[in-house]
Amino acid sequence: MAEITGKKETKKPVIEIGDGPAIPRKTDVGLFTAWRFSFIGAIAIIAYLAISKPDPYLAILKFVPDGILVTFQVTIEAIILALVIGLFTGLGRISKNRIINGIASIYVEVIRGIPLLVQLFYIYFALGRVINLPAMVSAVIAMAVCYGAYMGEIFRAGIESIDKGQMEAARSLGMTSSQAMMHVILPQAFKTILPPIGNEFVALLKDSSLVSILAVSDLLRRGREFASESFTYFETYTMVALIYLIITLFLSKLVSIMEERISVD
Amino acid sequence: MSTDNKNTMVKLRNVYKYFGQLKALDNVSLDIYDGEKIVIIGPSGSGKSTLLRSINKLETIDAGQIIVDGFDICDQETNINKVREEIGMVFQSFNVFPHKTVLENISLAQTVVRKRSKKEASQISTELLKKVDILEKSNEYPGKLSGGQQQRVAIARALAMKPKLMLFDEPTSALDPEMIGEVLEVMITLAKEGMTMIVVTHEMGFAREVADRIIFMDFGAIVEEGTPEHFFKNPTRERTKIFLNQIL
């Protein structure tokens, strides 16, 4: 998952590797054409297959859109919840209160050390013995709790990237630390963290395919349902892969446009 | 200077502050009276800024007592935010809010802290922008302003709280030479209006013109204090003489 470095004074070289598709920037000619090649290519292949061999490709295309909606639903609900968790985690991580700081830090350490798939199983099957949550709710909670930890680090880095003179100026005017955070620090930090949040969104969308294991009818699950009935595994998973690819490429393009807009002002 | 009939605005008693091994403030005691203009000078690292920042508790002291406007700011019971409302601070690096327009910069704390209405805050902001002669930039973002203009916005922002005391922490040190004058001018006007001011600066011309009292610090301690007359004509301490020779 994408990490951002927060402290301005760190001069160590940073290797930035996100696990979404690399974000195309206009300056990066090779990548830009690679993005275009993949995006247009994926659409062209889908169109070609659907037209030239409607059975099963067109049938697959008609069957899976319900799943795309579920994938987006899980992703959007999880990201919103993750943002809330992340904000409080980030604030907790910079808190001078040892208990709050401790809780936030332990949360981040623990969650980042457990694979998302195991967390999904844990919330649905293990906790399911105590409180029986619907699959969809379990899925959203597990994804949000997991991504909240990563978001927390993004928020922390974003807040720490703001010059400390800003906080001092706000506090000198008599603002409480939460007023200063709300009116001065977070609005500025938000600009810095918007692109990494966009990357997390893309990463979360891909990871949301894991929820198909909990019998949530997302894109992957719908594909599996179709394939197991028609025995067209190759055809179905090809289409599923291409659809995921188009969605993530499209979203990372949006992130890069957003990044450009922000850097303009 | 007869100070018997004046109220004490800031009172420091035996203040100590350490940064690790370094003694940043070494037994500093000082009284500053209503309406007084104090200029603090001294070599870098002498504790001038630390002293200033202790007065509004941006630095917490390790020993001693600081009383501002009657409040013991080291007392846990004291609401430091309330005390800070009455103390304006101007920084070397301006610290204007880059995501707010000039007008919003000045109005923000008025609405959030002083709970003034948006309209009232804007009115006050506009008047202050006139005063610091930057009204035409009201709707610009600070990024578009020169350093001198940003610092004048920062001064207006502090004044908008109607403070009883203004602290200036090397307000012209980060400025290009041609912009120093415009900022000093605003400060001189403010001084003439009777504002209580504590100014850390290397601008000796300003010190000579405005200061009621100059304080020379070195190694965290007050070495010498007196009127500009005393300072520039016959400083008594050897360290003061050496310092003044270096910078004049």
CSV table of N, CA and C in Angstrom, one decimal, chain B residues 7-96:
chain,number,residue,atom,x,y,z
B,7,ASN,N,0.6,49.7,35.8
B,7,ASN,CA,0.3,48.2,36.1
B,7,ASN,C,1.4,47.4,35.4
B,8,THR,N,1.7,46.3,36.0
B,8,THR,CA,2.7,45.4,35.4
B,8,THR,C,1.9,44.5,34.4
B,9,MET,N,2.4,44.5,33.2
B,9,MET,CA,1.7,43.6,32.2
B,9,MET,C,2.3,42.2,32.2
B,10,VAL,N,3.7,42.1,32.3
B,10,VAL,CA,4.4,40.9,32.3
B,10,VAL,C,5.4,40.9,33.5
B,11,LYS,N,5.3,39.8,34.2
B,11,LYS,CA,6.3,39.7,35.3
B,11,LYS,C,7.0,38.4,35.3
B,12,LEU,N,8.3,38.4,35.1
B,12,LEU,CA,9.0,37.1,35.2
B,12,LEU,C,9.9,37.1,36.4
B,13,ARG,N,9.8,35.9,37.1
B,13,ARG,CA,10.6,35.8,38.3
B,13,ARG,C,11.5,34.5,38.3
B,14,ASN,N,12.8,34.7,38.3
B,14,ASN,CA,13.7,33.6,38.4
B,14,ASN,C,13.4,32.5,37.4
B,15,VAL,N,13.2,32.8,36.1
B,15,VAL,CA,12.8,31.8,35.1
B,15,VAL,C,14.0,31.1,34.6
B,16,TYR,N,13.9,29.8,34.6
B,16,TYR,CA,14.9,28.9,34.0
B,16,TYR,C,14.3,28.0,32.9
B,17,LYS,N,15.0,27.8,31.9
B,17,LYS,CA,14.6,26.9,30.8
B,17,LYS,C,15.8,26.2,30.2
B,18,TYR,N,15.6,24.9,30.1
B,18,TYR,CA,16.7,24.1,29.6
B,18,TYR,C,16.3,23.4,28.3
B,19,PHE,N,17.2,23.3,27.3
B,19,PHE,CA,17.0,22.4,26.2
B,19,PHE,C,18.0,21.4,26.3
B,20,GLY,N,17.7,20.3,26.9
B,20,GLY,CA,18.7,19.2,27.2
B,20,GLY,C,19.7,19.8,28.2
B,21,GLN,N,21.0,19.8,27.8
B,21,GLN,CA,22.0,20.4,28.6
B,21,GLN,C,22.1,21.9,28.6
B,22,LEU,N,21.5,22.4,27.5
B,22,LEU,CA,21.7,23.8,27.2
B,22,LEU,C,20.8,24.7,28.1
B,23,LYS,N,21.4,25.7,28.8
B,23,LYS,CA,20.6,26.6,29.6
B,23,LYS,C,20.1,27.7,28.7
B,24,ALA,N,18.8,27.6,28.3
B,24,ALA,CA,18.3,28.6,27.4
B,24,ALA,C,17.9,29.9,28.1
B,25,LEU,N,17.3,29.7,29.3
B,25,LEU,CA,17.0,30.9,30.1
B,25,LEU,C,17.6,30.7,31.5
B,26,ASP,N,18.4,31.6,32.0
B,26,ASP,CA,19.2,31.4,33.2
B,26,ASP,C,18.8,32.5,34.2
B,27,ASN,N,17.9,32.2,35.1
B,27,ASN,CA,17.5,33.1,36.2
B,27,ASN,C,17.1,34.4,35.7
B,28,VAL,N,16.1,34.4,34.8
B,28,VAL,CA,15.6,35.7,34.2
B,28,VAL,C,14.5,36.3,35.0
B,29,SER,N,14.7,37.5,35.5
B,29,SER,CA,13.6,38.2,36.2
B,29,SER,C,13.4,39.6,35.4
B,30,LEU,N,12.1,39.9,35.2
B,30,LEU,CA,11.9,41.1,34.4
B,30,LEU,C,10.4,41.6,34.7
B,31,ASP,N,10.3,42.9,34.7
B,31,ASP,CA,8.9,43.4,34.8
B,31,ASP,C,8.7,44.3,33.6
B,32,ILE,N,7.5,44.1,33.0
B,32,ILE,CA,7.2,45.0,31.8
B,32,ILE,C,5.8,45.6,32.1
B,33,TYR,N,5.8,47.0,31.9
B,33,TYR,CA,4.6,47.7,32.4
B,33,TYR,C,3.7,48.0,31.2
B,34,ASP,N,2.5,48.3,31.5
B,34,ASP,CA,1.5,48.7,30.5
B,34,ASP,C,2.0,49.8,29.6
B,35,GLY,N,1.9,49.6,28.4
B,35,GLY,CA,2.3,50.7,27.4
B,35,GLY,C,3.8,50.7,27.1
B,36,GLU,N,4.5,49.9,27.8
B,36,GLU,CA,6.0,50.0,27.6
B,36,GLU,C,6.4,49.3,26.3
B,37,LYS,N,7.5,49.8,25.7
B,37,LYS,CA,8.0,49.1,24.5
B,37,LYS,C,9.4,48.6,24.9
B,38,ILE,N,9.6,47.3,24.8
B,38,ILE,CA,10.8,46.7,25.2
B,38,ILE,C,11.4,46.1,24.0
B,39,VAL,N,12.7,46.4,23.8
B,39,VAL,CA,13.4,45.7,22.7
B,39,VAL,C,14.5,44.8,23.3
B,40,ILE,N,14.4,43.5,22.9
B,40,ILE,CA,15.4,42.6,23.4
B,40,ILE,C,16.5,42.3,22.3
B,41,ILE,N,17.7,42.5,22.6
B,41,ILE,CA,18.8,42.2,21.6
B,41,ILE,C,19.7,41.2,22.2
B,42,GLY,N,20.6,40.7,21.4
B,42,GLY,CA,21.6,39.8,21.8
B,42,GLY,C,22.0,38.9,20.7
B,43,PRO,N,23.1,38.2,20.8
B,43,PRO,CA,23.6,37.3,19.8
B,43,PRO,C,22.6,36.1,19.6
B,44,SER,N,22.7,35.4,18.5
B,44,SER,CA,21.8,34.3,18.3
B,44,SER,C,22.1,33.2,19.3
B,45,GLY,N,21.1,32.6,19.7
B,45,GLY,CA,21.2,31.5,20.8
B,45,GLY,C,21.3,32.1,22.2
B,46,SER,N,21.0,33.4,22.3
B,46,SER,CA,21.2,34.0,23.6
B,46,SER,C,19.9,33.8,24.5
B,47,GLY,N,18.9,33.3,23.9
B,47,GLY,CA,17.7,33.1,24.7
B,47,GLY,C,16.6,34.1,24.4
B,48,LYS,N,16.8,35.1,23.5
B,48,LYS,CA,15.8,36.1,23.3
B,48,LYS,C,14.5,35.5,22.9
B,49,SER,N,14.5,34.7,21.8
B,49,SER,CA,13.3,34.1,21.3
B,49,SER,C,12.6,33.2,22.3
B,50,THR,N,13.4,32.5,23.1
B,50,THR,CA,12.9,31.6,24.1
B,50,THR,C,12.2,32.4,25.2
B,51,LEU,N,12.8,33.5,25.5
B,51,LEU,CA,12.1,34.4,26.5
B,51,LEU,C,10.8,34.8,26.0
B,52,LEU,N,10.8,35.3,24.8
B,52,LEU,CA,9.5,35.8,24.2
B,52,LEU,C,8.5,34.7,24.1
B,53,ARG,N,8.9,33.6,23.7
B,53,ARG,CA,8.0,32.5,23.5
B,53,ARG,C,7.5,31.9,24.8
B,54,SER,N,8.2,32.1,25.9
B,54,SER,CA,7.8,31.7,27.2
B,54,SER,C,6.6,32.5,27.7
B,55,ILE,N,6.5,33.8,27.2
B,55,ILE,CA,5.5,34.7,27.7
B,55,ILE,C,4.1,34.3,27.3
B,56,ASN,N,4.0,33.6,26.1
B,56,ASN,CA,2.7,33.1,25.7
B,56,ASN,C,2.7,31.6,25.7
B,57,LYS,N,3.6,31.0,26.4
B,57,LYS,CA,3.7,29.6,26.7
B,57,LYS,C,3.9,28.7,25.5
B,58,LEU,N,4.4,29.3,24.4
B,58,LEU,CA,4.8,28.4,23.3
B,58,LEU,C,6.0,27.6,23.8
B,59,GLU,N,6.7,28.1,24.8
B,59,GLU,CA,7.7,27.3,25.5
B,59,GLU,C,7.3,27.2,26.9
B,60,THR,N,7.4,26.0,27.5
B,60,THR,CA,7.1,25.9,28.9
B,60,THR,C,8.4,26.0,29.7
B,61,ILE,N,8.4,26.7,30.8
B,61,ILE,CA,9.6,26.9,31.5
B,61,ILE,C,9.8,25.8,32.5
B,62,ASP,N,11.1,25.6,33.0
B,62,ASP,CA,11.4,24.6,33.9
B,62,ASP,C,11.3,25.0,35.3
B,63,ALA,N,11.6,26.3,35.6
B,63,ALA,CA,11.5,26.8,36.9
B,63,ALA,C,11.2,28.3,36.9
B,64,GLY,N,10.6,28.8,38.0
B,64,GLY,CA,10.3,30.2,38.0
B,64,GLY,C,8.9,30.5,37.8
B,65,GLN,N,8.6,31.8,37.6
B,65,GLN,CA,7.2,32.2,37.6
B,65,GLN,C,7.0,33.2,36.5
B,66,ILE,N,5.9,33.1,35.7
B,66,ILE,CA,5.6,34.1,34.7
B,66,ILE,C,4.2,34.5,34.9
B,67,ILE,N,4.0,35.8,35.1
B,67,ILE,CA,2.6,36.3,35.3
B,67,ILE,C,2.3,37.3,34.2
B,68,VAL,N,1.3,37.0,33.4
B,68,VAL,CA,0.9,37.9,32.3
B,68,VAL,C,-0.5,38.4,32.5
B,69,ASP,N,-0.6,39.7,32.5
B,69,ASP,CA,-1.9,40.3,32.7
B,69,ASP,C,-2.7,39.8,33.9
B,70,GLY,N,-1.9,39.5,35.0
B,70,GLY,CA,-2.4,39.0,36.2
B,70,GLY,C,-2.6,37.5,36.3
B,71,PHE,N,-2.4,36.8,35.2
B,71,PHE,CA,-2.5,35.3,35.2
B,71,PHE,C,-1.2,34.6,35.4
B,72,ASP,N,-1.1,33.7,36.3
B,72,ASP,CA,0.1,32.9,36.4
B,72,ASP,C,0.0,31.8,35.4
B,73,ILE,N,0.8,32.0,34.3
B,73,ILE,CA,0.6,31.1,33.1
B,73,ILE,C,1.1,29.7,33.4
B,74,CYS,N,1.9,29.5,34.4
B,74,CYS,CA,2.5,28.2,34.7
B,74,CYS,C,1.5,27.4,35.5
B,75,ASP,N,0.5,28.1,36.1
B,75,ASP,CA,-0.5,27.4,36.9
B,75,ASP,C,-1.3,26.5,36.0
B,76,GLN,N,-1.5,25.3,36.4
B,76,GLN,CA,-2.3,24.3,35.6
B,76,GLN,C,-3.8,24.8,35.5
B,77,GLU,N,-4.2,25.6,36.5
B,77,GLU,CA,-5.6,26.0,36.5
B,77,GLU,C,-5.8,27.2,35.5
B,78,THR,N,-4.8,27.8,35.1
B,78,THR,CA,-5.0,29.0,34.2
B,78,THR,C,-5.3,28.4,32.8
B,79,ASN,N,-6.3,29.0,32.2
B,79,ASN,CA,-6.7,28.6,30.8
B,79,ASN,C,-5.8,29.5,29.9
B,80,ILE,N,-4.8,28.8,29.4
B,80,ILE,CA,-3.8,29.5,28.6
B,80,ILE,C,-4.4,30.1,27.3
B,81,ASN,N,-5.4,29.5,26.8
B,81,ASN,CA,-6.1,30.0,25.6
B,81,ASN,C,-6.7,31.4,25.8
B,82,LYS,N,-7.2,31.6,27.0
B,82,LYS,CA,-7.8,32.9,27.4
B,82,LYS,C,-6.7,33.9,27.5
B,83,VAL,N,-5.6,33.5,28.0
B,83,VAL,CA,-4.4,34.5,28.2
B,83,VAL,C,-3.9,34.8,26.8
B,84,ARG,N,-3.8,33.8,25.9
B,84,ARG,CA,-3.2,34.0,24.6
B,84,ARG,C,-4.1,35.0,23.8
B,85,GLU,N,-5.4,34.9,24.0
B,85,GLU,CA,-6.3,35.8,23.3
B,85,GLU,C,-5.8,37.3,23.4
B,86,GLU,N,-5.2,37.6,24.6
B,86,GLU,CA,-4.8,39.0,24.9
B,86,GLU,C,-3.4,39.3,24.5
B,87,ILE,N,-2.7,38.3,23.9
B,87,ILE,CA,-1.3,38.4,23.5
B,87,ILE,C,-1.2,38.2,22.0
B,88,GLY,N,-0.8,39.2,21.3
B,88,GLY,CA,-0.6,39.0,19.9
B,88,GLY,C,0.8,38.6,19.6
B,89,MET,N,1.0,37.7,18.7
B,89,MET,CA,2.4,37.2,18.4
B,89,MET,C,2.7,37.3,16.9
B,90,VAL,N,3.9,37.9,16.6
B,90,VAL,CA,4.3,38.0,15.2
B,90,VAL,C,5.6,37.2,15.1
B,91,PHE,N,5.6,36.3,14.1
B,91,PHE,CA,6.8,35.4,14.0
B,91,PHE,C,7.8,35.8,12.9
B,92,GLN,N,9.0,35.3,13.0
B,92,GLN,CA,10.0,35.6,12.0
B,92,GLN,C,9.5,35.0,10.6
B,93,SER,N,8.9,33.9,10.6
B,93,SER,CA,8.5,33.2,9.4
B,93,SER,C,7.0,33.5,9.0
B,94,PHE,N,6.5,34.6,9.5
B,94,PHE,CA,5.1,35.1,9.2
B,94,PHE,C,4.0,34.1,9.7
B,95,ASN,N,4.1,32.9,9.2
B,95,ASN,CA,3.1,31.9,9.6
B,95,ASN,C,1.7,32.3,9.2
B,96,VAL,N,1.5,33.0,8.1
B,96,VAL,CA,0.1,33.3,7.7
B,96,VAL,C,-0.4,31.9,7.2
